[in-house]
CSV table of C-alpha atoms in Angstrom, one decimal:
chain,number,residue,atom,x,y,z
A,165,MET,CA,-15.7,-105.7,127.0
A,166,VAL,CA,-14.4,-109.2,127.8
A,167,LYS,CA,-18.0,-110.4,128.2
A,168,LYS,CA,-18.9,-108.7,125.0
A,169,ILE,CA,-16.1,-110.5,123.2
A,170,MET,CA,-16.9,-113.9,124.6
A,171,LEU,CA,-20.6,-113.5,123.6
A,172,ALA,CA,-19.4,-112.7,120.2
A,173,VAL,CA,-17.2,-115.7,119.8
A,174,LEU,CA,-20.1,-118.1,121.4
A,175,THR,CA,-22.4,-116.7,118.8
A,176,ALA,CA,-20.0,-117.2,115.8
A,177,ALA,CA,-19.6,-120.9,117.1
A,178,LEU,CA,-23.4,-121.3,117.2
A,179,LEU,CA,-23.7,-119.6,113.7
A,180,LEU,CA,-21.1,-122.1,112.2
A,181,ALA,CA,-23.0,-124.9,113.7
A,182,VAL,CA,-26.0,-123.7,112.1
A,183,VAL,CA,-24.4,-123.2,108.7
A,184,GLU,CA,-22.9,-126.8,108.7
A,185,SER,CA,-26.1,-128.3,109.3
A,186,LEU,CA,-27.4,-126.3,106.6
A,187,THR,CA,-24.9,-126.7,103.9
A,188,ALA,CA,-23.8,-130.4,104.7
A,189,GLN,CA,-24.7,-133.0,102.2
A,190,PRO,CA,-27.7,-135.3,103.6
A,191,PRO,CA,-26.6,-138.4,105.1
A,192,GLY,CA,-26.6,-141.4,102.2
A,193,ARG,CA,-26.0,-139.0,99.5
A,194,ASP,CA,-22.7,-138.5,97.8
A,195,PRO,CA,-21.4,-135.1,96.3
A,196,GLY,CA,-22.8,-136.3,93.0
A,197,GLY,CA,-26.3,-136.4,94.3
A,198,ARG,CA,-26.7,-140.4,94.3
A,199,ARG,CA,-28.6,-141.7,97.1
A,200,GLY,CA,-27.1,-144.4,99.3
A,201,GLY,CA,-28.6,-146.2,102.3
A,202,GLY,CA,-29.9,-145.0,105.3
A,203,GLY,CA,-33.2,-143.5,104.1
A,204,ALA,CA,-32.3,-140.0,104.8
A,205,ALA,CA,-34.9,-137.2,104.0
A,206,PRO,CA,-34.0,-134.9,101.1
A,207,GLN,CA,-32.2,-131.4,101.9
A,208,GLY,CA,-35.1,-129.6,100.8
A,209,GLN,CA,-37.9,-131.1,102.8
A,210,ALA,CA,-40.3,-128.8,104.2
A,211,PRO,CA,-39.8,-128.1,108.1
A,212,LEU,CA,-42.2,-130.2,110.4
A,213,PRO,CA,-44.2,-128.3,112.9
A,214,ALA,CA,-43.7,-128.8,116.7
A,215,ASN,CA,-47.1,-127.8,117.5
A,216,GLU,CA,-50.5,-126.5,116.0
A,217,GLN,CA,-49.4,-123.0,116.1
A,218,GLU,CA,-46.4,-123.7,114.2
A,219,LYS,CA,-48.6,-125.8,111.8
A,220,LYS,CA,-50.7,-122.9,111.1
A,221,ILE,CA,-47.9,-120.5,110.6
A,222,LEU,CA,-46.2,-123.1,108.0
A,223,SER,CA,-49.4,-123.5,106.1
A,224,VAL,CA,-49.7,-119.7,105.4
A,225,LEU,CA,-46.0,-119.6,104.6
A,226,GLU,CA,-46.7,-122.6,102.1
A,227,ASP,CA,-49.8,-120.9,100.7
A,228,MET,CA,-48.0,-117.5,100.2
A,229,ASP,CA,-44.9,-119.6,98.4
A,230,GLN,CA,-47.4,-121.1,96.0
A,231,ASN,CA,-49.9,-118.3,95.3
A,232,GLN,CA,-48.1,-114.9,96.2
A,233,ARG,CA,-44.5,-115.4,95.0
A,234,ARG,CA,-45.0,-113.7,91.5
A,235,GLY,CA,-43.7,-110.1,91.5
A,236,MET,CA,-42.9,-110.2,95.2
A,237,MET,CA,-39.1,-110.9,95.3
A,238,ASN,CA,-39.5,-113.0,98.3
A,239,VAL,CA,-36.6,-115.1,99.8
A,240,PRO,CA,-36.9,-118.6,98.7
A,241,GLN,CA,-38.0,-121.1,101.3
A,242,GLU,CA,-34.4,-122.3,102.0
A,243,ASP,CA,-33.3,-118.9,103.0
A,244,GLY,CA,-36.4,-118.3,105.0
A,245,ARG,CA,-35.3,-121.5,106.9
A,246,ILE,CA,-31.9,-120.0,107.2
A,247,LEU,CA,-33.4,-116.8,108.7
A,248,ARG,CA,-35.4,-118.5,111.1
A,249,LEU,CA,-32.6,-120.6,112.5
A,250,LEU,CA,-30.2,-117.8,112.8
A,251,THR,CA,-32.7,-115.8,114.6
A,252,GLU,CA,-33.7,-118.3,117.0
A,253,THR,CA,-30.0,-119.6,117.7
A,254,ILE,CA,-29.0,-116.1,118.9
A,255,GLY,CA,-32.2,-115.7,121.1
A,256,ALA,CA,-33.2,-112.5,119.2
A,257,LYS,CA,-35.6,-110.2,121.0
A,258,HIS,CA,-35.8,-107.4,118.4
A,259,VAL,CA,-35.5,-107.9,114.8
A,260,VAL,CA,-35.6,-105.0,112.1
A,261,GLU,CA,-36.5,-105.8,108.5
A,262,ILE,CA,-36.1,-103.2,105.7
A,263,GLY,CA,-38.3,-104.4,102.8
A,264,THR,CA,-41.8,-106.1,104.2
A,265,SER,CA,-43.1,-107.1,100.7
A,266,ASN,CA,-45.9,-109.5,101.5
A,267,GLY,CA,-44.7,-110.5,104.7
A,268,TYR,CA,-43.0,-113.8,103.8
A,269,SER,CA,-39.6,-113.4,105.3
A,270,GLY,CA,-41.3,-111.5,108.3
A,271,ILE,CA,-43.3,-114.4,109.2
A,272,TRP,CA,-40.1,-116.7,109.2
A,273,PHE,CA,-38.8,-114.2,111.9
A,274,CYS,CA,-41.9,-114.2,113.9
A,275,LEU,CA,-41.8,-118.3,113.7
A,276,ALA,CA,-38.4,-118.1,115.3
A,277,MET,CA,-39.4,-115.4,118.0
A,278,ARG,CA,-42.1,-117.4,119.3
A,279,ALA,CA,-39.5,-119.4,121.0
A,280,THR,CA,-37.4,-116.2,121.9
A,281,GLY,CA,-40.5,-113.7,122.9
A,282,GLY,CA,-39.1,-111.2,120.3
A,283,LYS,CA,-40.8,-108.7,118.1
A,284,LEU,CA,-40.4,-107.7,114.6
A,285,THR,CA,-40.3,-104.0,113.3
A,286,THR,CA,-40.8,-104.2,109.3
A,287,HIS,CA,-40.2,-101.3,107.1
A,288,ASP,CA,-41.8,-100.8,103.5
A,289,ILE,CA,-42.7,-97.8,101.2
A,290,ASP,CA,-45.4,-99.5,99.3
A,291,GLU,CA,-49.0,-99.6,100.8
A,292,GLY,CA,-50.2,-102.3,98.4
A,293,ARG,CA,-47.4,-104.6,99.7
A,294,ALA,CA,-47.9,-103.5,103.3
A,295,SER,CA,-51.7,-104.1,103.2
A,296,LEU,CA,-51.1,-107.7,101.8
A,297,ALA,CA,-48.6,-108.0,104.7
A,298,ARG,CA,-50.8,-107.2,107.3
A,299,GLU,CA,-53.3,-109.6,106.2
A,300,ASN,CA,-50.8,-112.2,105.8
A,301,PHE,CA,-49.4,-111.7,109.5
A,302,LYS,CA,-53.0,-112.0,110.6
A,303,ARG,CA,-53.7,-115.0,108.9
A,304,ALA,CA,-50.5,-116.6,110.5
A,305,GLY,CA,-51.5,-115.6,113.9
A,306,VAL,CA,-48.6,-113.3,114.4
A,307,ASP,CA,-49.8,-109.6,113.9
A,308,ASN,CA,-49.5,-109.0,117.5
A,309,MET,CA,-45.7,-109.5,117.2
A,310,VAL,CA,-45.2,-107.0,114.4
A,311,THR,CA,-44.9,-103.3,113.8
A,312,LEU,CA,-45.1,-102.2,110.2
A,313,VAL,CA,-43.5,-98.8,109.8
A,314,MET,CA,-44.6,-97.0,106.4
A,315,GLY,CA,-42.5,-94.5,104.5
A,316,ASP,CA,-38.8,-94.3,103.1
A,317,ALA,CA,-36.7,-96.6,105.1
A,318,HIS,CA,-33.6,-94.5,104.9
A,319,GLU,CA,-35.5,-91.9,107.0
A,320,THR,CA,-38.0,-94.1,109.3
A,321,ILE,CA,-35.0,-96.2,110.6
A,322,THR,CA,-33.4,-93.3,112.0
A,323,LYS,CA,-36.0,-93.2,114.8
A,324,LEU,CA,-35.2,-96.6,115.8
A,325,LYS,CA,-33.5,-97.4,119.2
A,326,GLY,CA,-31.2,-100.2,120.2
A,327,PRO,CA,-30.2,-102.8,121.3
A,328,ILE,CA,-31.3,-104.6,117.9
A,329,ASP,CA,-30.4,-108.3,117.5
A,330,VAL,CA,-30.9,-109.1,113.8
A,331,VAL,CA,-31.4,-106.4,110.9
A,332,PHE,CA,-32.5,-107.8,107.7
A,333,ILE,CA,-32.0,-105.9,104.6
A,334,ASP,CA,-34.1,-106.8,101.5
A,335,ALA,CA,-34.9,-103.3,99.7
A,336,ASP,CA,-33.4,-101.1,97.4
A,337,LYS,CA,-30.0,-102.4,96.4
A,338,PRO,CA,-27.9,-99.2,96.0
A,339,GLY,CA,-29.2,-98.3,99.5
A,340,TYR,CA,-27.8,-101.0,101.3
A,341,THR,CA,-24.7,-99.4,102.5
A,342,ASP,CA,-26.5,-96.3,103.8
A,343,TYR,CA,-28.9,-98.9,105.8
A,344,LEU,CA,-25.8,-100.5,107.1
A,345,ASN,CA,-24.2,-97.3,108.4
A,346,LYS,CA,-27.3,-96.3,110.1
A,347,MET,CA,-28.2,-99.5,111.7
A,348,LEU,CA,-24.8,-100.9,112.6
A,349,PRO,CA,-24.5,-98.5,115.8
A,350,LEU,CA,-27.7,-100.0,117.2
A,351,VAL,CA,-26.8,-103.4,116.7
A,352,ARG,CA,-25.6,-105.2,119.8
A,353,PRO,CA,-22.4,-107.2,120.0
A,354,GLY,CA,-23.0,-110.7,118.8
A,355,GLY,CA,-26.0,-109.3,116.7
A,356,LEU,CA,-26.4,-110.0,112.9
A,357,ILE,CA,-26.8,-107.9,109.8
A,358,LEU,CA,-28.4,-110.0,107.1
A,359,GLY,CA,-28.5,-108.8,103.5
A,360,HIS,CA,-30.5,-110.5,100.8
A,361,ASN,CA,-29.5,-110.5,96.9
A,362,VAL,CA,-25.9,-109.5,97.7
A,363,ASN,CA,-24.9,-111.3,94.6
A,364,MET,CA,-26.6,-108.7,92.1
A,365,GLY,CA,-23.2,-107.4,90.6
A,366,SER,CA,-21.8,-104.0,90.6
A,367,GLN,CA,-24.6,-102.1,92.5
A,368,MET,CA,-23.7,-104.2,95.6
A,369,GLN,CA,-19.8,-103.9,95.5
A,370,ASP,CA,-19.7,-101.0,98.3
A,371,TYR,CA,-22.0,-103.0,100.5
A,372,ILE,CA,-20.0,-106.1,100.0
A,373,LYS,CA,-16.9,-103.9,100.8
A,374,ALA,CA,-18.3,-102.6,103.9
A,375,ILE,CA,-19.1,-105.9,105.4
A,376,THR,CA,-15.9,-107.6,104.3
A,377,THR,CA,-13.3,-105.0,105.3
A,378,ASN,CA,-14.5,-103.9,108.9
A,379,PRO,CA,-12.5,-105.6,111.5
A,380,ASN,CA,-15.4,-105.3,113.6
A,381,LEU,CA,-17.6,-107.4,111.5
A,382,GLU,CA,-17.3,-111.2,110.1
A,383,THR,CA,-19.2,-112.2,107.2
A,384,ILE,CA,-20.0,-115.4,105.4
A,385,PHE,CA,-22.3,-116.0,102.2
A,386,LEU,CA,-25.2,-118.5,102.4
A,387,GLY,CA,-28.4,-119.5,100.6
A,388,GLN,CA,-29.3,-120.1,96.9
A,389,GLY,CA,-26.3,-118.9,94.9
A,390,GLN,CA,-24.6,-117.5,98.0
A,391,ASP,CA,-27.2,-114.5,97.9
A,392,LEU,CA,-27.4,-113.9,101.5
A,393,SER,CA,-24.9,-112.2,103.6
A,394,VAL,CA,-24.6,-113.1,107.3
A,395,THR,CA,-22.6,-110.4,109.1
A,396,LEU,CA,-21.8,-111.0,112.7
A,397,LYS,CA,-21.0,-107.6,114.9
A,398,LYS,CA,-18.1,-108.8,116.9
A,399,ARG,CA,-17.6,-105.6,118.9
C-alpha cells in the first residue's frame, strides 16, 4: 500500500510539471500577449519530430486536422499534445479510448506509446467512423498498436481486464458517469481518467461531481476552455 501511495504521489508531481509546461506563458511574452526579447517560439507551435517515424505520424495528424475535422468533434491539436505528454509521462502500457471517431486522438496516444511500448484499445459504435479510423491508423503506421472494438461501449468495456493506465472518454456525454464507474476499478493506482468536453453544461454535472468529490481521485481541468478533465487515481 505504501508503494502504491508513493507511486501516486510521484505521478502527481510529474503531471503538475507537465501542466506547468503547457500552461505557462512562453518566455519573452507578458500576460497581455506582447512579445519581448529572446525569440521564443509561439505556444501553439507544432511539435517537432524526433525521427522519421514521428515525422510520418505528425504529418498524418496534420492532414487529418486540415481535411477531416468537419463533423468529427476531434480534440484540438493542443489537447492532443496534452494526451501524448500525459500518456508518455506515466509510462502507459495500456490506454483505453471510448469514442474512436476518425482515430485522431488515438494516433496521439500511439505517438506516446511508441516510447512506452504500450497498446491502444479504442471503442466506437459507428462503422463509418471506424472504417476511416482504421485507414488513418494504417497511414500513420500505428495499426499494429491498436485494437478497435465495435459496439455500444457501455457494454463492450465490461469485457476489458486491468490494469489500465489511461482511460480517455470522448463519447456520449450523459454516459460519462457510467463509463467512469465501470472503468475505475480497472485503472491502476497512479493511472489517469481523461474526459473531453466536460464543460458542456448540465449534462456533465454528475460526472464532474463524481471526479471531484471522490477522496481517492484528484482532478484538474486543462485544454482549450478547460474542457479536458485529468483525473488521477490515487489509490
